[in-house]
Coordinates of C-alpha atoms and ligand atoms in Angstrom, one line a residue:
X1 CA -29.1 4.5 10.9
X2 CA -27.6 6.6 8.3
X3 CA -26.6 5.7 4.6
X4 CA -24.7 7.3 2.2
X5 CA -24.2 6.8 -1.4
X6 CA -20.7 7.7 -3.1
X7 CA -19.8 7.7 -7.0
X8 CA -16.0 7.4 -8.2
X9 CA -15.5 8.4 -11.9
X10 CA -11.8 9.7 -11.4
X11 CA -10.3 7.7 -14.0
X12 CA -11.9 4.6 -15.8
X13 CA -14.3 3.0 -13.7
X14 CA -17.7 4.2 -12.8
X15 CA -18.5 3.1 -9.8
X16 CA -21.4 3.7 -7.2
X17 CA -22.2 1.9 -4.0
X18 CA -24.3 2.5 -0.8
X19 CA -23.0 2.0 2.8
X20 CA -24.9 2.4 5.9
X21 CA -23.7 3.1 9.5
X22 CA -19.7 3.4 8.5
X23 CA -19.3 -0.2 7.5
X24 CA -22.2 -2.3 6.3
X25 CA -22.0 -2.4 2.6
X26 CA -25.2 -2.5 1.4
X27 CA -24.2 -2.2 -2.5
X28 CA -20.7 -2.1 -4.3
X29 CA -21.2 -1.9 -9.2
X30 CA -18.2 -0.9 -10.9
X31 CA -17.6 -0.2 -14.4
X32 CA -14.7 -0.8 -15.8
X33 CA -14.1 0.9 -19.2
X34 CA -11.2 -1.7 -19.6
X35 CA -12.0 -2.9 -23.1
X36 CA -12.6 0.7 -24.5
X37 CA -8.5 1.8 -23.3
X38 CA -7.4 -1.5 -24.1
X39 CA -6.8 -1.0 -27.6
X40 CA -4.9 2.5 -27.1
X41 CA -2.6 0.6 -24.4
X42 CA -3.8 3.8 -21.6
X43 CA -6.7 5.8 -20.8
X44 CA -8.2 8.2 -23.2
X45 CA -9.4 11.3 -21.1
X46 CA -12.1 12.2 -23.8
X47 CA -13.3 8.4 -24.6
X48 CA -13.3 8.1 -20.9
X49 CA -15.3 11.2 -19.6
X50 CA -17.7 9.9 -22.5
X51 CA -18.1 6.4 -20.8
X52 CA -18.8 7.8 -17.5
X53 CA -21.7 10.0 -19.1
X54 CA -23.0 6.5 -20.8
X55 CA -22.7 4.4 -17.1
X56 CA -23.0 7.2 -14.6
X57 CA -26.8 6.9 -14.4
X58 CA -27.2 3.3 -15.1
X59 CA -24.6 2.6 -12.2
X60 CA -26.1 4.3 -9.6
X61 CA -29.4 3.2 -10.1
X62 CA -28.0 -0.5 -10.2
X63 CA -26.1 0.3 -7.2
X64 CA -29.9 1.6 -5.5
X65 CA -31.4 -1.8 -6.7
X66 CA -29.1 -3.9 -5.2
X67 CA -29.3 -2.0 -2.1
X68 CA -33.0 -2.4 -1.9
X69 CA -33.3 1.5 -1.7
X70 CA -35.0 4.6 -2.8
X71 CA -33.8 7.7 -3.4
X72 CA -35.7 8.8 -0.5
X73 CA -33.7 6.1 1.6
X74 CA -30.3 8.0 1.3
X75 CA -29.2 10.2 4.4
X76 CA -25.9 11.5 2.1
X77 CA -24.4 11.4 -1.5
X78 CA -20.3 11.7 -2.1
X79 CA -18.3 12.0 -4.7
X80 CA -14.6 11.9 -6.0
X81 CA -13.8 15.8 -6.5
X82 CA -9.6 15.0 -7.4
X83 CA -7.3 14.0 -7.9
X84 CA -8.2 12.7 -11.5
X85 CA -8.7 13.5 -15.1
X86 CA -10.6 16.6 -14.9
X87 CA -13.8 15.6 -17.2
X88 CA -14.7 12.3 -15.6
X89 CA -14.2 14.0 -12.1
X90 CA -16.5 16.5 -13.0
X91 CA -19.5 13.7 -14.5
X92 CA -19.5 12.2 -11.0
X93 CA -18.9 15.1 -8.8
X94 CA -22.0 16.6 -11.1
X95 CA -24.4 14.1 -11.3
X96 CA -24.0 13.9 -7.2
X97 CA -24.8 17.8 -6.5
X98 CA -27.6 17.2 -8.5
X99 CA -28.9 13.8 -6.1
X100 CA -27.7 16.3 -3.4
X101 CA -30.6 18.9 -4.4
X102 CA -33.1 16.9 -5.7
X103 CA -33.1 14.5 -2.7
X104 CA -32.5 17.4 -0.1
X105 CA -29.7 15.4 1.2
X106 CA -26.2 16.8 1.8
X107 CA -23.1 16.2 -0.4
X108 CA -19.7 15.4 0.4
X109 CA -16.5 15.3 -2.0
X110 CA -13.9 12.9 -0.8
X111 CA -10.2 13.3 -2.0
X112 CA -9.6 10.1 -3.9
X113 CA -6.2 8.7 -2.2
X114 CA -8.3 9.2 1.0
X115 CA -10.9 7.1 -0.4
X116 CA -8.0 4.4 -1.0
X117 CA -6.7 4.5 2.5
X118 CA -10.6 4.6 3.9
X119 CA -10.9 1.2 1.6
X120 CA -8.5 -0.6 4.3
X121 CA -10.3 1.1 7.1
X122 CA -13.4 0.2 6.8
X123 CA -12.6 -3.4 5.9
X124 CA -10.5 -4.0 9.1
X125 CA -12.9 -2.7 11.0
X126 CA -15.5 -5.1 9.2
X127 CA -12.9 -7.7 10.9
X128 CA -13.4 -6.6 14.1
X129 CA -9.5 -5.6 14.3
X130 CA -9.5 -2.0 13.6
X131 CA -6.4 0.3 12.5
X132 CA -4.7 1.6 15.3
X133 CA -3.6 4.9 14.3
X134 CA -1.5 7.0 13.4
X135 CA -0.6 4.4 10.5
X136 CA 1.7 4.8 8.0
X137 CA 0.0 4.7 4.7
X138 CA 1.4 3.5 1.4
X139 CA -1.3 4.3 -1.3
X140 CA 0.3 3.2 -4.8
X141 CA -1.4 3.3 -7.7
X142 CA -1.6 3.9 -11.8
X143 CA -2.1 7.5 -10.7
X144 CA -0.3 8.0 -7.2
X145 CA 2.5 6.3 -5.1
X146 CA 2.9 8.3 -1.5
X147 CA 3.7 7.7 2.2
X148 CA 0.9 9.6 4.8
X149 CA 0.7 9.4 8.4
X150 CA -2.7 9.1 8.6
X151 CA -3.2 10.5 12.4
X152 CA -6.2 9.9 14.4
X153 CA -8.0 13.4 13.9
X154 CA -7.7 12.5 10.1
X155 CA -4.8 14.6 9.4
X156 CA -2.4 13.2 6.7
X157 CA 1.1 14.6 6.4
X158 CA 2.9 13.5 3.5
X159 CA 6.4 11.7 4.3
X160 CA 7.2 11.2 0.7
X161 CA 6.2 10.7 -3.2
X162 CA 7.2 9.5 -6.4
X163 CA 9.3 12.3 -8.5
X164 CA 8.2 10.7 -11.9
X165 CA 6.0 7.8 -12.7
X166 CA 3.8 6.0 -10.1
X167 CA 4.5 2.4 -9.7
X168 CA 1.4 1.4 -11.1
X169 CA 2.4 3.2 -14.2
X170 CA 5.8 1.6 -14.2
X171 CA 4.1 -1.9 -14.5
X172 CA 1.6 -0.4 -17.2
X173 CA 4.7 1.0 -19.4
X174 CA 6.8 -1.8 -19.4
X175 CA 3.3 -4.4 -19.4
X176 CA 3.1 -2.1 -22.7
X177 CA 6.8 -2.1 -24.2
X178 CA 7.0 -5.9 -23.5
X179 CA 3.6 -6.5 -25.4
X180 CA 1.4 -7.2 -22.6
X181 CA -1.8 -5.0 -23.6
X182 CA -3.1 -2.6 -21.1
X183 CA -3.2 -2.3 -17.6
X184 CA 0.3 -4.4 -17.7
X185 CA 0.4 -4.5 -13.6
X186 CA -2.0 -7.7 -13.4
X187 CA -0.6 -9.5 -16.4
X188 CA 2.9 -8.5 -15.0
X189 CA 1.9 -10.1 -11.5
X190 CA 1.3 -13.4 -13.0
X191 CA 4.1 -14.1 -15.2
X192 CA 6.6 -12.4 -12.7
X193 CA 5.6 -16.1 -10.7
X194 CA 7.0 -17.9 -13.4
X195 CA 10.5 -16.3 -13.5
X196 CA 13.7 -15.8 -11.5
X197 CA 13.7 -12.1 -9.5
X198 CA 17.1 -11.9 -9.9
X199 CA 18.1 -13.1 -13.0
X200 CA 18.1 -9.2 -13.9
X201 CA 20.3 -6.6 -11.9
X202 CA 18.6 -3.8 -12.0
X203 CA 20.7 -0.6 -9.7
X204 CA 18.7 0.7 -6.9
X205 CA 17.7 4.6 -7.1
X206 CA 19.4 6.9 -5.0
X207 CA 17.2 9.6 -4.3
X208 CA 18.4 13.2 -3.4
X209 CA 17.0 15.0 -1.1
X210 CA 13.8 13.2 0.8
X211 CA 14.8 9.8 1.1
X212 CA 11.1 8.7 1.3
X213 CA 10.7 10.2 -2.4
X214 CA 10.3 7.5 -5.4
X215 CA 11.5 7.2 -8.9
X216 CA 10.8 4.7 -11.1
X217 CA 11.6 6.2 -14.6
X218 CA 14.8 4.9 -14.0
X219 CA 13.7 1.5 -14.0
X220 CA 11.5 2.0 -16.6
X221 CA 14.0 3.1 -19.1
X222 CA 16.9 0.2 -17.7
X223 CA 13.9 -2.3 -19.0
X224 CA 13.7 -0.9 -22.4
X225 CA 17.6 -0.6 -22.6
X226 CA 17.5 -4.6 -21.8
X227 CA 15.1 -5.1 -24.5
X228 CA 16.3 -3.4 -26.8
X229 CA 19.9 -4.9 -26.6
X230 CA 18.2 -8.7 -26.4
X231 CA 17.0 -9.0 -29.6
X232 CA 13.1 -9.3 -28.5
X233 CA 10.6 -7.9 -31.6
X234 CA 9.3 -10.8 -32.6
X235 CA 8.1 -12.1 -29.0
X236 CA 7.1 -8.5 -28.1
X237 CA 5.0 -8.4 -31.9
X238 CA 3.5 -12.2 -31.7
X239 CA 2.4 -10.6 -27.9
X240 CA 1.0 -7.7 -29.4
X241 CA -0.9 -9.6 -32.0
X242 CA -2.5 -12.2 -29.5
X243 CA -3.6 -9.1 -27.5
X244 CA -5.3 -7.5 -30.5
X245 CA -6.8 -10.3 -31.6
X246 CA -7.7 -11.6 -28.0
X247 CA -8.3 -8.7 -26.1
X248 CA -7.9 -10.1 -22.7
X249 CA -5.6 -13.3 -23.4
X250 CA -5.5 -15.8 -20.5
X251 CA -2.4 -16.4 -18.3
X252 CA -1.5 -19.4 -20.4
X253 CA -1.6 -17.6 -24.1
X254 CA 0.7 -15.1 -23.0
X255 CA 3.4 -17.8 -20.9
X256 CA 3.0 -19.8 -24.5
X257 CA 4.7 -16.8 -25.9
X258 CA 6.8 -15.5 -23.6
X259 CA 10.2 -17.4 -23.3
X260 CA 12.0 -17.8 -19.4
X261 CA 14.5 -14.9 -20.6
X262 CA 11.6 -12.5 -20.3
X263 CA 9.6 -13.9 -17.6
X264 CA 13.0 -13.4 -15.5
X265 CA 13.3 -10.2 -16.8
X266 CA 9.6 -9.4 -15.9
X267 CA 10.4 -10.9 -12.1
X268 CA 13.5 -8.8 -11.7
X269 CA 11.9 -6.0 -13.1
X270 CA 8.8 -6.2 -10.3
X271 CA 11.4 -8.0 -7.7
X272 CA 13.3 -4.1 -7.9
X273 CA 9.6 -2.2 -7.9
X274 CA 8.2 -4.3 -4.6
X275 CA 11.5 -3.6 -3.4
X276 CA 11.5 0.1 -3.7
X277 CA 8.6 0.4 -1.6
X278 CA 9.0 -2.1 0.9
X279 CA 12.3 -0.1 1.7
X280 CA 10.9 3.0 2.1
X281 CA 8.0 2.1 3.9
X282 CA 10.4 0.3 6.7
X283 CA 12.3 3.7 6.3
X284 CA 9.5 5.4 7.1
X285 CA 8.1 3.2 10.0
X286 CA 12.3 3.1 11.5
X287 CA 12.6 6.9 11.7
X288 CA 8.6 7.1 13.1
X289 CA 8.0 5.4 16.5
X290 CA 5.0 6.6 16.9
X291 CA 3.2 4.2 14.0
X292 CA 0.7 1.8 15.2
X293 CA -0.3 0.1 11.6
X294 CA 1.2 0.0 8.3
X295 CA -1.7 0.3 5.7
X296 CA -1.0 -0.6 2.0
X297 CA -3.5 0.6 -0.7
X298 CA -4.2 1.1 -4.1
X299 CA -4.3 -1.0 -7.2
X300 CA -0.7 -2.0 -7.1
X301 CA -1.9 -3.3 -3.1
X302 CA -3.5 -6.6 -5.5
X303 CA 0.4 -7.5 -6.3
X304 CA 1.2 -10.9 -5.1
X305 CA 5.0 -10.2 -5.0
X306 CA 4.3 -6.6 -2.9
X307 CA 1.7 -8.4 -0.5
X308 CA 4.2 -11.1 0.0
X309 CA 7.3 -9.2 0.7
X310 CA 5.6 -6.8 3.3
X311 CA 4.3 -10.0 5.2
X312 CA 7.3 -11.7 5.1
X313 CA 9.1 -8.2 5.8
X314 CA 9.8 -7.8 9.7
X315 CA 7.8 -4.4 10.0
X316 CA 6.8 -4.8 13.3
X317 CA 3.5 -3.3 12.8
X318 CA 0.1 -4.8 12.1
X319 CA -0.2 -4.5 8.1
X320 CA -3.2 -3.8 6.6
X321 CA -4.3 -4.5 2.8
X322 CA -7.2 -4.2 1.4
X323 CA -9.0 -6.8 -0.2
X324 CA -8.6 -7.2 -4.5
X325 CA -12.1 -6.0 -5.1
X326 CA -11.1 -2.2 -2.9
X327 CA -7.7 -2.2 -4.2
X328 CA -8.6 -1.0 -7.4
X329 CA -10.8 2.1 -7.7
X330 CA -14.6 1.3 -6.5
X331 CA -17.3 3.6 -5.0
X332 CA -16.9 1.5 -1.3
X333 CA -14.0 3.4 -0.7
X334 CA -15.3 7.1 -1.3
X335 CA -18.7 6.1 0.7
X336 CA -16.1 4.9 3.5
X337 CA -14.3 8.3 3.3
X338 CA -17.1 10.4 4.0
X339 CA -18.6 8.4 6.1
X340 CA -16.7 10.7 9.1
X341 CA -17.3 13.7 7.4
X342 CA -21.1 13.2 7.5
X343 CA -20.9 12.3 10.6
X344 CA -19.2 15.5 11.8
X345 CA -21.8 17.4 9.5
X346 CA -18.6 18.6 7.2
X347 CA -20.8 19.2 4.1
X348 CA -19.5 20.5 0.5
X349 CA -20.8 22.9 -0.6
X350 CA -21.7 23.1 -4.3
X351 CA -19.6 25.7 -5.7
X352 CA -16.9 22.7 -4.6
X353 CA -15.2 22.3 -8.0
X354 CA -13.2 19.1 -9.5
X355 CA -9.4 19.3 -8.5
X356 CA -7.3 16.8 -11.4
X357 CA -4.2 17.6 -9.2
X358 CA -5.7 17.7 -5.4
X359 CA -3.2 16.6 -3.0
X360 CA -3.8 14.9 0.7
X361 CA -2.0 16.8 3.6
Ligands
KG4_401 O1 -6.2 2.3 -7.8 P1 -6.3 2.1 -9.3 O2 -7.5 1.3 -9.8 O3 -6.4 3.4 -10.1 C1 -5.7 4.6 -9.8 O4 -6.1 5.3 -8.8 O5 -4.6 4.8 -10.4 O6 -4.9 1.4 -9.7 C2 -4.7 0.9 -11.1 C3 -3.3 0.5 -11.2 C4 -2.8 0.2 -12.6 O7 -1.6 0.8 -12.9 C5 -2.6 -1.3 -12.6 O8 -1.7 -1.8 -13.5 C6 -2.2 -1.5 -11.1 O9 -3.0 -0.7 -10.4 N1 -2.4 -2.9 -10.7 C7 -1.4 -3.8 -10.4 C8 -1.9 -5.0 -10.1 N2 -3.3 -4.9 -10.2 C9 -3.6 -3.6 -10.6 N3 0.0 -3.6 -10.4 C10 0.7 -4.6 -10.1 N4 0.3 -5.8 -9.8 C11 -1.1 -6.1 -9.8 N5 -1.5 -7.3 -9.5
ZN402 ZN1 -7.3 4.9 -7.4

């Protein structure tokens, strides 16, 4: 019986968590430093490496309690070592070197997007209905939107990536422009229900190049054109001013201020996004026969419209997604990651520094 416990503190969440034997998860707290971005509609590196200094310690020691464990229980500590902002990377990736030594235990950093696709992984396999790989994995996020074949040796090769924004950053922006607060993906989600996906034309990007690339500035600036020419300040303000006042206003508040106009253009606008990658995942999966799975992760996996589109999509594949609470970042999904590395005895060693801009592949 082995156990392992990982800390994520790549962005704004602090997370720990404690797995033992690959897939039993024996703890799972997460942070979320939500209400301190909020206000600034994004993440502040410096007000976020300061949060995860506050939480790193509580956290982990939560996450410990609620497995029922000691530090002298743990076989393994991991940590997120990139991609990420570099001064939260390097509170977690820290504070676990130090576990590493005092508990004589070894240490493992795990590449973030890894950790995403690992989150899918280990769940399905909690299913009894593993992932057949090679897979084709779509990891989108606020930070990342790729396409990996994740072989079976744990090899990824990257098929394609986004040239500009991510998609979760697209929903962020316009969630932002359109008054929504901060993160604007779930908000987004929910009032894209109430509207008509194609009430709003927006063109589709041709990319140049790799066909499997992304590009969602485009989109992005085709929403604030649309705004701009539809006479919206006062809606967007009276948003703004519920969210201030609110902080995290409930699904009604905002639909009380938010007229059909805009909750079309909000369902167009995610109707194009969903669209975008659904397309170039089926690219992906048409021009590789060798895919057994397609594995969708990442925050922008919670979107109802994505989630329904791929099911509905004829992909011919087993699709995977991961379940709300390891779409967005948790510590579940870095335990899960080096899981296989521990068990392979690939240790880090401690001169292993924090990489902002580490890729996968
Ligand atoms: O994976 P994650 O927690 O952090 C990164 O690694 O970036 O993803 C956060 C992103 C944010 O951009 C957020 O707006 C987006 O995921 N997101 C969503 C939804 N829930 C979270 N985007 C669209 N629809 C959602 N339901
Ligand atoms: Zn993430």
């Amino acid at each position: 019986m082995a156990r392992i416990l990982a800390i994520e503190s790549s962005c704004d969440e602090t997370a720990a968590a404690v797995i033992e034997d690959e897939v039993r998860v024996l703890s799972s707290v997460v942070a979320s430093q939500l209400p301190v971005h909020g206000k600034y509609g994004g993440v502040v590196p410096e007000l976020a490496s300061r949060e995860h200094l506050r939480s790193i310690v509580p956290v982990t020691r939560e996450a410990l309690q609620q497995a029922g464990l000691n530090w002298g229980d743990l076989d393994g500590v991991a940590a997120t070592y990139g991609p990420g902002l570099a001064g939260c990377l390097l509170v977690g990736l820290t504070y676990a070197k130090a576990i590493s030594l005092a508990a004589g235990i070894p240490f493992i950093g795990v590449n973030h997007i890894e950790g995403h696709i690992h989150a899918v992984i280990l769940e399905a396999r909690q299913r009894g209905t593993p992932v057949e790989l090679p897979a084709l994995a779509l990891v989108v996020s606020g930070g990342h939107t790729h396409l990996f074949q994740a072989a079976a040796d744990r090899s990824y090769r990257l098929l394609g990536k986004t040239r500009d924004d991510a998609a979760g950053e697209a929903f962020d922006k316009v969630g932002k422009l359109l008054g929504f607060g901060y993160p604007g993906g779930p908000v987004v989600d929910r009032i894209a229900v109430f509207g008509d996906p194609r009430a709003v034309k927006f063109t589709a990007v041709r990319m140049k190049g790799n066909a499997l690339d992304f590009s969602f500035s485009g989109i992005k600036s085709a929403v604030l054109r649309w705004v701009e020419s539809h006479d919206m300040v006062e809606e967007i303000a009276a948003r703004k001013l519920l969210v201030k006042e609110r902080g995290q206003p409930s699904l009604d508040e905002f639909l009380a201020l938010t007229p059909q106009r805009t909750r079309d253009l909000v369902a167009s606008f995610q109707r194009t996004i969903v669209a975008e990658l659904l397309n170039h995942a089926l690219e992906a999966v048409d021009a590789n026969p060798d895919f057994r799975s397609l594995v969708v992760s990442g925050g922008v996996a919670c979107n109802t419209g994505l989630r329904a589109a791929v099911t509905e999509a004829s992909v011919g594949l087993p699709v995977y997604f991961p379940s709300t609470a390891l779409s967005t970042d948790n510590a579940v999904m870095i335990a899960a990651a080096a899981f296989p590395k521990f068990l392979r005895g690939e240790f880090s060693p401690f001169t292993l520094s924090a990489l902002p801009n580490l890729a996968l592949a």
